[in-house]
PDB file of C-alpha atoms in Angstrom:
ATOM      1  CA  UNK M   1     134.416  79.366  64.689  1.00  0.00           C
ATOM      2  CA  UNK M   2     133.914  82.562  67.109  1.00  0.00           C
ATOM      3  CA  UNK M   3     134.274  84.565  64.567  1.00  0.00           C
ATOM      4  CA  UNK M   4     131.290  82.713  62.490  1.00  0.00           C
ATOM      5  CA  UNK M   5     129.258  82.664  65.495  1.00  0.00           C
ATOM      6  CA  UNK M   6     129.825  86.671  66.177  1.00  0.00           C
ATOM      7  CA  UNK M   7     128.722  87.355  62.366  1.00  0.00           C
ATOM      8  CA  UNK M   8     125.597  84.813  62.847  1.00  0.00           C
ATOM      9  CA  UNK M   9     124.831  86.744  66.143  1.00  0.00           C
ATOM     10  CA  UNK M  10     125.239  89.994  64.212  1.00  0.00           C
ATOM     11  CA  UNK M  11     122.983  88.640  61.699  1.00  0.00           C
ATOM     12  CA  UNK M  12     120.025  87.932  64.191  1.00  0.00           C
ATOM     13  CA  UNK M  13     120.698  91.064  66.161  1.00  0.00           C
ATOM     14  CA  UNK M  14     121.416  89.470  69.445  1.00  0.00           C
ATOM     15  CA  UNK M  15     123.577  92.130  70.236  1.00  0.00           C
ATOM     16  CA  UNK M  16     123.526  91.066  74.101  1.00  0.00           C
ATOM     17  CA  UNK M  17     125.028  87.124  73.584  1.00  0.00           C
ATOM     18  CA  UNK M  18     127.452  88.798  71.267  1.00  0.00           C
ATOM     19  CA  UNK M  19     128.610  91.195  74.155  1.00  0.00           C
ATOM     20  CA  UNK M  20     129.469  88.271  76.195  1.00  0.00           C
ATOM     21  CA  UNK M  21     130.133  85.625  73.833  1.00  0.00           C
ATOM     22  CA  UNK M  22     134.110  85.354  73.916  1.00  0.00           C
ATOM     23  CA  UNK M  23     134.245  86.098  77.767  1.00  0.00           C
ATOM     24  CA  UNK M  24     131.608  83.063  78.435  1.00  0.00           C
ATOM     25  CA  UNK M  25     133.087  80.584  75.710  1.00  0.00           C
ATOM     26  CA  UNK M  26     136.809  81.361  77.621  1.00  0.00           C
ATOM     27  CA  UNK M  27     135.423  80.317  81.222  1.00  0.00           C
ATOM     28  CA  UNK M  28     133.807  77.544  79.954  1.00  0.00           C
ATOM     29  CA  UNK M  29     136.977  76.457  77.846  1.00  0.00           C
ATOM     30  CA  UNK M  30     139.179  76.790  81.367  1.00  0.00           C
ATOM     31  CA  UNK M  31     136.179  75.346  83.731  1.00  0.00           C
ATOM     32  CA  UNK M  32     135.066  72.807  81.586  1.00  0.00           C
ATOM     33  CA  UNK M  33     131.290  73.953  81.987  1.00  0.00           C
ATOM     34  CA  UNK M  34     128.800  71.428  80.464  1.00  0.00           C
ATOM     35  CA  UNK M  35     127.546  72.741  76.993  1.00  0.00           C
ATOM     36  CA  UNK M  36     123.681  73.470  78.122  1.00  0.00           C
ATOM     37  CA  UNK M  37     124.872  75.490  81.539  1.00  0.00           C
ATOM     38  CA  UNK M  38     127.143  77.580  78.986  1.00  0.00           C
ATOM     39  CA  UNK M  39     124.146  78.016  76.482  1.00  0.00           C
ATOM     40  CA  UNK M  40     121.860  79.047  79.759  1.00  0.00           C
ATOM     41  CA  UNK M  41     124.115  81.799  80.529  1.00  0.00           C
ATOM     42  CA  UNK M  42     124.960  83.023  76.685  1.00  0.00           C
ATOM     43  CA  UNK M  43     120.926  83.702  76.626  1.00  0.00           C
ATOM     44  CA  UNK M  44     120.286  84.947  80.070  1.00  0.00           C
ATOM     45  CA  UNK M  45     122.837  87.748  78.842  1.00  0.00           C
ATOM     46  CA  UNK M  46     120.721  87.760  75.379  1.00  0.00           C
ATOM     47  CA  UNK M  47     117.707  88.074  77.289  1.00  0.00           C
ATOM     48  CA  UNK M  48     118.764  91.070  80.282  1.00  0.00           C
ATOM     49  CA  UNK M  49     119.833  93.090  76.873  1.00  0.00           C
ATOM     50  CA  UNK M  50     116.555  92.639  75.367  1.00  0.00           C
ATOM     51  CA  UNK M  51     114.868  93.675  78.649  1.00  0.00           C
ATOM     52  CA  UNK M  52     117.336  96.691  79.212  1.00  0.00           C
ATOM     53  CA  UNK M  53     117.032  98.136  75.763  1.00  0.00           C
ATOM     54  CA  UNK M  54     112.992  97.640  75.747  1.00  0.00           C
ATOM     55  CA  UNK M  55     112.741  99.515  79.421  1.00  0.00           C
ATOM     56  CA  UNK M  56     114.727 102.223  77.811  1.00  0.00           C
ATOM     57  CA  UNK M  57     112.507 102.583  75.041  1.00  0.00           C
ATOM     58  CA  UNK M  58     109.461 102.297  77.205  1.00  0.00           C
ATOM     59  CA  UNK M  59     111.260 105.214  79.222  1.00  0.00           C
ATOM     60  CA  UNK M  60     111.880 107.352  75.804  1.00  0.00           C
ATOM     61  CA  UNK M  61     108.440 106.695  74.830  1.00  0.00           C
ATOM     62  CA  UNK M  62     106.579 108.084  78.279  1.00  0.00           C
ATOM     63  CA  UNK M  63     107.940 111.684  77.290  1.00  0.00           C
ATOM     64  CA  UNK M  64     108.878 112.504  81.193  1.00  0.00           C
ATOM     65  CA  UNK M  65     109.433 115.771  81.813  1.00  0.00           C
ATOM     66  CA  UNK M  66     111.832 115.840  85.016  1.00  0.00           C
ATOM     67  CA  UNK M  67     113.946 112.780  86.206  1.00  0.00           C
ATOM     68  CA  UNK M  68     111.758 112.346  89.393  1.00  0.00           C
ATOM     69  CA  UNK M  69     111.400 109.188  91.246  1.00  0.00           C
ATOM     70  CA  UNK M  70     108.911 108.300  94.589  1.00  0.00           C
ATOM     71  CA  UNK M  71     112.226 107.683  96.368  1.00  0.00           C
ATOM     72  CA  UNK M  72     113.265 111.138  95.961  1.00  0.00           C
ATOM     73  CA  UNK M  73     110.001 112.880  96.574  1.00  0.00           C
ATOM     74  CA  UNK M  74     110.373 114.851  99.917  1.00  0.00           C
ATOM     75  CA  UNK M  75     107.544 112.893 101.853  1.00  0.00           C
ATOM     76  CA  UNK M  76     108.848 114.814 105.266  1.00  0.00           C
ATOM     77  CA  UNK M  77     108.260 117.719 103.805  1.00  0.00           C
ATOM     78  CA  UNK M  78     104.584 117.450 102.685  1.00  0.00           C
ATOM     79  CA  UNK M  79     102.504 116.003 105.789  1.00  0.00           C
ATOM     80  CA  UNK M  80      99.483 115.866 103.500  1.00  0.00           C
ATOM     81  CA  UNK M  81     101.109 113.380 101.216  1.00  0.00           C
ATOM     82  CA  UNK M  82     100.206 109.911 102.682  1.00  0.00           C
ATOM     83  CA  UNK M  83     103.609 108.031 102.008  1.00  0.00           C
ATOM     84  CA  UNK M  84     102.112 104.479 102.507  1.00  0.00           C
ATOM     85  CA  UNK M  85      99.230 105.336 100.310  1.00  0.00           C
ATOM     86  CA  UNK M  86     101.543 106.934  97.449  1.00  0.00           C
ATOM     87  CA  UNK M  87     103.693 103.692  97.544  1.00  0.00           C
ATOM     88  CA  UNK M  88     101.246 101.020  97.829  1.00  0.00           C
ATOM     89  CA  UNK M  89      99.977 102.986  94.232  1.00  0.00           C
ATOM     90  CA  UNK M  90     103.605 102.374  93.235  1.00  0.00           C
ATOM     91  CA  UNK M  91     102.867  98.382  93.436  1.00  0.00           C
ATOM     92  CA  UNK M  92     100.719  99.296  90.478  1.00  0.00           C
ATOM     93  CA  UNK M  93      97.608  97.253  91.414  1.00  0.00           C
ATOM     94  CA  UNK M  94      95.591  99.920  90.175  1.00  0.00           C
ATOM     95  CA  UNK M  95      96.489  99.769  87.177  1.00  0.00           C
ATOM     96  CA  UNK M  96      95.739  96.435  86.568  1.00  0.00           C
ATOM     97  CA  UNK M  97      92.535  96.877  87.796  1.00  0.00           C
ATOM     98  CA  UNK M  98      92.059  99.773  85.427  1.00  0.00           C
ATOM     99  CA  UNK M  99      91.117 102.526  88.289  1.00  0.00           C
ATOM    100  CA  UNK M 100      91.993 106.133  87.905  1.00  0.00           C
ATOM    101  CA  UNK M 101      94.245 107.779  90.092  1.00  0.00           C
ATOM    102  CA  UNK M 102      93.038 111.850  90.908  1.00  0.00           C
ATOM    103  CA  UNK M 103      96.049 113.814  92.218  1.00  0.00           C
ATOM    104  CA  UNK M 104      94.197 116.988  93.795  1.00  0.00           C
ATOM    105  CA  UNK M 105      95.821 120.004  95.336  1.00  0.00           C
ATOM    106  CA  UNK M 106      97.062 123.593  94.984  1.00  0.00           C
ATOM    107  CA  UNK M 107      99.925 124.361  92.719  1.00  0.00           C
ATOM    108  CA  UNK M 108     103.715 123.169  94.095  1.00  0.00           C
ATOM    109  CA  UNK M 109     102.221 120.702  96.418  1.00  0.00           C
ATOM    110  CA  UNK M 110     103.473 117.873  94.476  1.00  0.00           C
ATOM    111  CA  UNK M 111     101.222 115.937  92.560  1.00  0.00           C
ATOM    112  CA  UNK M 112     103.543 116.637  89.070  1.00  0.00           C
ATOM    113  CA  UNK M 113     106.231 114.521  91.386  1.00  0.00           C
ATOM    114  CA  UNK M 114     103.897 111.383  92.217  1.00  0.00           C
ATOM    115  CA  UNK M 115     102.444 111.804  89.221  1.00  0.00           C
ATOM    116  CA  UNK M 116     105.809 111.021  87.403  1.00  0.00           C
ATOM    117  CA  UNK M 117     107.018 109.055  90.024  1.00  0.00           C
ATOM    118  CA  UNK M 118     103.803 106.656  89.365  1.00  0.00           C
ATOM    119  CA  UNK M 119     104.966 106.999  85.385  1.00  0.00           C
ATOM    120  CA  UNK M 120     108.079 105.992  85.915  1.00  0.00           C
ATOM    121  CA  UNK M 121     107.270 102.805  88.284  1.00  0.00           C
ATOM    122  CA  UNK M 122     104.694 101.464  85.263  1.00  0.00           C
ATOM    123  CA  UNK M 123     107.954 101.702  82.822  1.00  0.00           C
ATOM    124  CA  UNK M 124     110.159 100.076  85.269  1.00  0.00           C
ATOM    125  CA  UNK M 125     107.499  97.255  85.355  1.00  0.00           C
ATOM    126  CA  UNK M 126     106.951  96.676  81.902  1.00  0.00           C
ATOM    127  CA  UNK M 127     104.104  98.625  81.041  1.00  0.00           C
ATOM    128  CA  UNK M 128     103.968 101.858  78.127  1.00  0.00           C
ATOM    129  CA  UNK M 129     103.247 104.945  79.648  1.00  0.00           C
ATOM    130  CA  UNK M 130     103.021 108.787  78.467  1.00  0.00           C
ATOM    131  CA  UNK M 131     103.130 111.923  80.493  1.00  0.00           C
ATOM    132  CA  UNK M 132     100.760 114.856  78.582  1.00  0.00           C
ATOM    133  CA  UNK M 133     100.053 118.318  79.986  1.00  0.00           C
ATOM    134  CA  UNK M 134      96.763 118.811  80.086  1.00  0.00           C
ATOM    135  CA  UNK M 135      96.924 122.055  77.700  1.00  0.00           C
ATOM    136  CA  UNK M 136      99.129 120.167  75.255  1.00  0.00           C
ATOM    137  CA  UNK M 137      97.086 117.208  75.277  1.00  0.00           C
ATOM    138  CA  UNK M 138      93.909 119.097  74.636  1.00  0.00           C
ATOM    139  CA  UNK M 139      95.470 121.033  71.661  1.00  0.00           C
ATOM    140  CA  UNK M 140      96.402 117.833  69.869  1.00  0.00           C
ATOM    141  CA  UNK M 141      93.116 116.528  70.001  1.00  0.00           C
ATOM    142  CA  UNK M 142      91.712 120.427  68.730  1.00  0.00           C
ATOM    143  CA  UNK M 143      94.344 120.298  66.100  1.00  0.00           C
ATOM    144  CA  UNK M 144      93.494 116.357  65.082  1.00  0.00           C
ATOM    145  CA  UNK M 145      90.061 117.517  64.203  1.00  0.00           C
ATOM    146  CA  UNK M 146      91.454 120.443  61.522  1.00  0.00           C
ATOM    147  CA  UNK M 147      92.835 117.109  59.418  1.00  0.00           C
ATOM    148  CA  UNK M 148      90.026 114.704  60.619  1.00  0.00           C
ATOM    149  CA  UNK M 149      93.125 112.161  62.261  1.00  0.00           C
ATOM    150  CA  UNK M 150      91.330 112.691  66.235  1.00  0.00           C
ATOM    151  CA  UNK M 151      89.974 109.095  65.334  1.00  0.00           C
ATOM    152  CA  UNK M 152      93.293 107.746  64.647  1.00  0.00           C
ATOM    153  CA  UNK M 153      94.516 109.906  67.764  1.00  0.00           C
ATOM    154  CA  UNK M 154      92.379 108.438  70.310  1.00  0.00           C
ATOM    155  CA  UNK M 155      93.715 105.125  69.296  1.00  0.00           C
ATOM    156  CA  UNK M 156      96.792 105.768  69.926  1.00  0.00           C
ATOM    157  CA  UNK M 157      95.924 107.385  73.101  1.00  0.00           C
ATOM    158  CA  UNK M 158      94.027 104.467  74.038  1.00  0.00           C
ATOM    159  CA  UNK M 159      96.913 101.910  73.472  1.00  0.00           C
ATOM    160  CA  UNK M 160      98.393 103.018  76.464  1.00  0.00           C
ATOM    161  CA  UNK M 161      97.634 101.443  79.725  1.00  0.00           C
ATOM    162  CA  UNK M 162      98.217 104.388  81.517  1.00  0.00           C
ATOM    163  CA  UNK M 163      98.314 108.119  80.696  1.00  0.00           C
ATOM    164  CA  UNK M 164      99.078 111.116  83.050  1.00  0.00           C
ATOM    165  CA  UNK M 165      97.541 114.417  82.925  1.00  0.00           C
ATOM    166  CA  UNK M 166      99.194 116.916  84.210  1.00  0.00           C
ATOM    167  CA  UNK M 167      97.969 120.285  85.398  1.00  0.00           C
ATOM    168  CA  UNK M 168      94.457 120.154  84.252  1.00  0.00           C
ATOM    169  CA  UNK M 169      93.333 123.729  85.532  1.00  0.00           C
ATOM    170  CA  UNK M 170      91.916 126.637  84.519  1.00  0.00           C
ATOM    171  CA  UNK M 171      91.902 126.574  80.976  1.00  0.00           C
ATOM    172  CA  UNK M 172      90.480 128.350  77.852  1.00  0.00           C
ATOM    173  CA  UNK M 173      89.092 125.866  76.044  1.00  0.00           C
ATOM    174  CA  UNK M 174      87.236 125.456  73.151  1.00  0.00           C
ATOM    175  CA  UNK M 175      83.652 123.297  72.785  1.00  0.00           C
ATOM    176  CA  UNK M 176      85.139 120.928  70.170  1.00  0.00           C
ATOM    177  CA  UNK M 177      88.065 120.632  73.081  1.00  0.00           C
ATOM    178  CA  UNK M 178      85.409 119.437  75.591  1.00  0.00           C
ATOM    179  CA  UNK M 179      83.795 116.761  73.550  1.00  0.00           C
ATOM    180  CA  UNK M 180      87.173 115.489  72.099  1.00  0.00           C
ATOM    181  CA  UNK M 181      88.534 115.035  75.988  1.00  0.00           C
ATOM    182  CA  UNK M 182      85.123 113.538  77.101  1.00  0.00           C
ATOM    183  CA  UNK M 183      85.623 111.123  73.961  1.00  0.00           C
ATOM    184  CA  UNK M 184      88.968 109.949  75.070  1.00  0.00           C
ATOM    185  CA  UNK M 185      87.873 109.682  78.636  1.00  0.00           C
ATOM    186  CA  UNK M 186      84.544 107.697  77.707  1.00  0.00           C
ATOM    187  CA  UNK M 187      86.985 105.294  75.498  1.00  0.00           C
ATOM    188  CA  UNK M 188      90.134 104.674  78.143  1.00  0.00           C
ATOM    189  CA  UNK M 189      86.924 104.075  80.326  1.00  0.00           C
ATOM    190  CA  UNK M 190      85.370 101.309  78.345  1.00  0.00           C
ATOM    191  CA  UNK M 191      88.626  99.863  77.913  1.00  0.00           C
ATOM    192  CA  UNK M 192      89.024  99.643  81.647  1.00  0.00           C
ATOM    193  CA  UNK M 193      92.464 101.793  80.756  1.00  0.00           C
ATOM    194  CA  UNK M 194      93.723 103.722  84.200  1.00  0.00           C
ATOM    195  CA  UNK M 195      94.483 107.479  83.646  1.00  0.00           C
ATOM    196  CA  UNK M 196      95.960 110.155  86.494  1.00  0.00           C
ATOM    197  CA  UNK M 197      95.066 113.304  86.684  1.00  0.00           C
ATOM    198  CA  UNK M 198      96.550 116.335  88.399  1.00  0.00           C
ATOM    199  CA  UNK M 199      94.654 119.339  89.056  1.00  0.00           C
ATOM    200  CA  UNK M 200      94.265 122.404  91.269  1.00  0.00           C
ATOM    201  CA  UNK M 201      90.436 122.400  90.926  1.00  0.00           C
ATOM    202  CA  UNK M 202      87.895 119.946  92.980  1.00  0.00           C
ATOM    203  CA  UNK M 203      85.557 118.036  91.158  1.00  0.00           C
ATOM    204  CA  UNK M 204      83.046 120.992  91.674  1.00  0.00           C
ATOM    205  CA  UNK M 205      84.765 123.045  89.833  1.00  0.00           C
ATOM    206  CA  UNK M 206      84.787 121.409  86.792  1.00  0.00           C
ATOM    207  CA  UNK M 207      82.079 122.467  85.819  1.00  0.00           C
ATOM    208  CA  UNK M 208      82.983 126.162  85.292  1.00  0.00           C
ATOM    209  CA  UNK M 209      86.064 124.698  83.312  1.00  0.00           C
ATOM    210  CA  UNK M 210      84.008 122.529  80.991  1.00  0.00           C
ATOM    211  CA  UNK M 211      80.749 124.661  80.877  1.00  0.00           C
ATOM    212  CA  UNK M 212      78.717 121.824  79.659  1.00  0.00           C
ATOM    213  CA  UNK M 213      77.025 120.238  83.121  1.00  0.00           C
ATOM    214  CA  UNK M 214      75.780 117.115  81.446  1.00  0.00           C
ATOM    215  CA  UNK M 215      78.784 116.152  79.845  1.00  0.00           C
ATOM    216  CA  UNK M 216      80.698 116.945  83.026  1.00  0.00           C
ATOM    217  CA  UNK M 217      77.905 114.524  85.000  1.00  0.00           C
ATOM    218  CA  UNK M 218      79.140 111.694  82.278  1.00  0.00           C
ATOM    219  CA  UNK M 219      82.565 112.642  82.596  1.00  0.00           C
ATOM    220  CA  UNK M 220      82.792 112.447  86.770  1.00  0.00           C
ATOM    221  CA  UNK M 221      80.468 109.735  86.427  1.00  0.00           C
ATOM    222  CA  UNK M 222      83.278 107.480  84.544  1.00  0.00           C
ATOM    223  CA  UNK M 223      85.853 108.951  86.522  1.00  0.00           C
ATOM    224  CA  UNK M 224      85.109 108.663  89.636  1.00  0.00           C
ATOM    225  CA  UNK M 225      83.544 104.580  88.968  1.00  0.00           C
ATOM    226  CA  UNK M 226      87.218 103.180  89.635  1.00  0.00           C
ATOM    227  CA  UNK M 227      89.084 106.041  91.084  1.00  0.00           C
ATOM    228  CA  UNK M 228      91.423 106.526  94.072  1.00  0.00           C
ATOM    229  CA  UNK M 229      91.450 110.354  95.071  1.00  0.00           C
ATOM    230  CA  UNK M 230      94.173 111.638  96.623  1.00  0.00           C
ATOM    231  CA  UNK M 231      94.032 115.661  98.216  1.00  0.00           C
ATOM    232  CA  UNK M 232      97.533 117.001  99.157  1.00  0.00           C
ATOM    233  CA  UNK M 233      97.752 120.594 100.803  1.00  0.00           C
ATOM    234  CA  UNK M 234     100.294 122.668 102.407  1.00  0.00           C
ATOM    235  CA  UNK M 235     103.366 124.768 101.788  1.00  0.00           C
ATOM    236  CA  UNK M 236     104.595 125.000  97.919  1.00  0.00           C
ATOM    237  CA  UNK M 237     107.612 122.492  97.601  1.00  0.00           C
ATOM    238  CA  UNK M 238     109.098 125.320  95.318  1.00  0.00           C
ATOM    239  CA  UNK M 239     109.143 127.060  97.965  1.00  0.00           C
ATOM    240  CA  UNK M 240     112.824 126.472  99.321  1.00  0.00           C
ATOM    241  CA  UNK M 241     115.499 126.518  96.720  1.00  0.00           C
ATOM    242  CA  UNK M 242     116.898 123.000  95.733  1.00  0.00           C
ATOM    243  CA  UNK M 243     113.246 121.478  97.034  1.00  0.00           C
ATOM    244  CA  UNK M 244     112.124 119.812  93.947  1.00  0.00           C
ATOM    245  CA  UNK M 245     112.512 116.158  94.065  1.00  0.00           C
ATOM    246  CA  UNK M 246     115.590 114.623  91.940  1.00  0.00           C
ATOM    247  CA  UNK M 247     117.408 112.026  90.912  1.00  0.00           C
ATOM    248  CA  UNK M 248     121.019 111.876  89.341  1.00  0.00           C
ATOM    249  CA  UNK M 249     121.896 110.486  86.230  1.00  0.00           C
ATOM    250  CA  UNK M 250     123.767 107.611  88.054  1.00  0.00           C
ATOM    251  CA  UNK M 251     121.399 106.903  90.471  1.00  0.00           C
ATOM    252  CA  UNK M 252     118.651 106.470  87.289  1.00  0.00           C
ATOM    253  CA  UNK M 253     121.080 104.445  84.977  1.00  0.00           C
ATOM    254  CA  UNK M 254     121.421 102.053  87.888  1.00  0.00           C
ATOM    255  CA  UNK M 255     117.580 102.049  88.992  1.00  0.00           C
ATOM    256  CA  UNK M 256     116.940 100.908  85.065  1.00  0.00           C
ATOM    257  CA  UNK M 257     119.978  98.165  84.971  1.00  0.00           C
ATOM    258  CA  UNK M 258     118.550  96.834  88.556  1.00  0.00           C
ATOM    259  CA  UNK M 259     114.767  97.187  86.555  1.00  0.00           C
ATOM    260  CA  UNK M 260     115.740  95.186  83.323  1.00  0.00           C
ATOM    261  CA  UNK M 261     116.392  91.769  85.405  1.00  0.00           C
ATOM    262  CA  UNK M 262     112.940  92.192  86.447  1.00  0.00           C
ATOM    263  CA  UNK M 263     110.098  89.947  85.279  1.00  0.00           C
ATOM    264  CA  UNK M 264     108.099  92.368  83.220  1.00  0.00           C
ATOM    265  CA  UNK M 265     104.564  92.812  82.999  1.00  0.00           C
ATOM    266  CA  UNK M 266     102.263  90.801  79.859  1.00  0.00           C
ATOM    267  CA  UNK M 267     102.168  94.497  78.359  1.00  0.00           C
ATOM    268  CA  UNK M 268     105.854  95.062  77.322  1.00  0.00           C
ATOM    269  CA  UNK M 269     106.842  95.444  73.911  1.00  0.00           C
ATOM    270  CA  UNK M 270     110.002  94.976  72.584  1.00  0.00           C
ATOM    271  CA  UNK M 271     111.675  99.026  71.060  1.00  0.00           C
ATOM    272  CA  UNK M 272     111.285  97.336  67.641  1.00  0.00           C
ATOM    273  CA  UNK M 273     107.309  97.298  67.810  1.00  0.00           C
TER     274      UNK M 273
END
């Protein structure tokens, strides 16, 4: 009969009662556990697999550069980072309430590291994410309107809750560039979708990156209409060898076992959608 029940299990792809199904049917032969209490536990199993394999595609899918957590950014050694502030973002209540998050500061101050950090919190919670640099993300959309997909782009863009954008700076960009990022903006803004930005101009300055002050007006306009701004300073973190926040391989395996027993968030999706 086990062997039935492992081929049925194969059959339905419920690869995480299968895992445990000859360990939990030999406890409950020697303990004598009631039939529904053994069921209970054969699908709990079923269901932390499910969870654990969806977090790791969810963690595939955000395209994170470094493995960088918040509990490894080096808070002591970058006064100008509010810690509090940085981790009450990390309870992710602005992203359900669709604001923006602006990470402003010079280069090396950190605001790659929350940035990611914040990523890597809305995966652990059950929500997709993607990291973009800014350059790479604006070349997509120039390249989507060569074979007329920036349409179909945007979309997809737009099906993420929340998008980073990392190192938006000074940039040579092209008009059609402009319009295509004020698009995307204008739609993740209807949407009520939160995006993070971080950048080594001030708001001011956009202007000279953009060169179009009207669309600029539109764009800080929508920006800045839900948006939590945070301004970091001080000494480059790159600046002492071995400063760059980190986390080992161990330490992240275990941080995504400890997330997959979790409750997740209404936006997961399962790594077969």
């Amino acid at each position: 009969m086990r062997e039935r029940l492992k081929a049925l299990l194969g059959q339905m792809r419920w690869s995480g009662m299968a895992a445990v199904l000859d360990a939990e049917l030999d406890l409950a032969e020697r303990q004598g556990t009631p039939v529904p209490e053994v069921l209970f536990r054969l699908l709990g199993a079923e269901d932390a697999a499910r969870r654990e394999k969806s977090l790791a595609y969810r963690l595939s899918q955000a395209h994170l550069p470094w493995p960088w957590t918040l509990q490894s950014f080096p808070f002591a050694r970058q006064p100008s980072v509010n810690k509090a502030q940085v981790m009450t973002l990390a309870g992710l209540e602005f992203l359900r309430r669709g604001e923006n998050v602006l990470l402003i500061g010079p280069p090396g101050t950190g605001k790659s590291g929350i940035a990611v950090g914040l990523l890597r919190e809305a995966c652990l919670n059950g929500y997709r994410a993607r990291f973009y640099n800014a350059q790479a993300l604006l070349d997509a959309l120039y390249a989507s309107l060569a074979d007329r997909s920036t349409v179909g782009l945007l979309n997809q863009l737009c099906r993420m809750p929340l998008i980073a954008i990392d190192e938006l700076g000074y940039l040579n960009l092209k008009p059609e560039q402009v319009n295509a990022f004020f698009r995307l903006m204008d739609q993740r803004y209807s949407l009520g979708l939160s995006t993070l930005i971080s950048t080594n101009l001030d708001l001011p300055d956009w202007y000279e990156l953009f060169q179009k002050k009207p669309l600029v007006d539109a764009l800080l306009d929508r920006l800045q209409h839900r948006c939590i701004i945070l301004r970091l300073s001080g000494p480059s973190l790159r600046s002492e060898p071995g400063s760059a926040p980190t986390i080992t391989a161990a330490a992240s395996v275990a941080a995504a076992k400890c997330s997959a027993s979790r409750n997740v968030a209404p936006t997961d999706e399962s790594a077969a959608s």
